[in-house]
GROMACS .gro file of C-alpha atoms in nm:
model
   43
    1MET     CA    1  -1.246   6.407  -7.108
    2THR     CA    2  -1.060   6.140  -7.290
    3ASP     CA    3  -1.328   5.893  -7.338
    4LEU     CA    4  -1.571   6.186  -7.507
    5LEU     CA    5  -1.262   6.259  -7.710
    6LEU     CA    6  -1.245   5.918  -7.837
    7GLN     CA    7  -1.620   5.889  -7.893
    8GLY     CA    8  -1.594   6.176  -8.086
    9VAL     CA    9  -1.322   6.065  -8.297
   10VAL     CA   10  -1.493   5.738  -8.372
   11ASN     CA   11  -1.810   5.894  -8.399
   12GLY     CA   12  -1.643   6.106  -8.685
   13LEU     CA   13  -1.460   5.809  -8.834
   14VAL     CA   14  -1.782   5.588  -8.862
   15THR     CA   15  -2.011   5.883  -9.026
   16GLY     CA   16  -1.716   5.934  -9.268
   17ALA     CA   17  -1.695   5.579  -9.389
   18VAL     CA   18  -2.069   5.561  -9.457
   19TYR     CA   19  -2.051   5.868  -9.650
   20ALA     CA   20  -1.779   5.702  -9.863
   21LEU     CA   21  -1.958   5.396  -9.924
   22ILE     CA   22  -2.257   5.596 -10.025
   23ALA     CA   23  -2.033   5.797 -10.266
   24VAL     CA   24  -1.885   5.504 -10.401
   25GLY     CA   25  -2.205   5.330 -10.495
   26LEU     CA   26  -2.318   5.632 -10.640
   27THR     CA   27  -2.017   5.677 -10.860
   28LEU     CA   28  -2.022   5.264 -10.949
   29VAL     CA   29  -2.409   5.337 -11.058
   30PHE     CA   30  -2.344   5.650 -11.273
   31GLY     CA   31  -2.010   5.497 -11.427
   32VAL     CA   32  -2.197   5.214 -11.550
   33MET     CA   33  -2.549   5.365 -11.661
   34ARG     CA   34  -2.445   5.710 -11.685
   35ILE     CA   35  -2.727   5.829 -11.489
   36VAL     CA   36  -2.754   5.986 -11.165
   37ASN     CA   37  -2.970   5.723 -10.974
   38PHE     CA   38  -3.080   5.848 -10.630
   39ALA     CA   39  -3.313   5.575 -10.594
   40HIS     CA   40  -2.997   5.365 -10.480
   41GLY     CA   41  -3.126   5.148 -10.213
   42GLU     CA   42  -3.444   5.075 -10.326
   43PHE     CA   43  -3.529   4.750 -10.509
   0.00000   0.00000   0.00000
């Protein structure tokens, strides 16, 4: 039971961190270019 709870908490934190990194990247691009660039990961 404790292992399942710990796994759920860690999974939630990792997912939240990934969403936060995506949001920060999009915010930085929008702040510089004033354009929302959804092709963020494409080079």
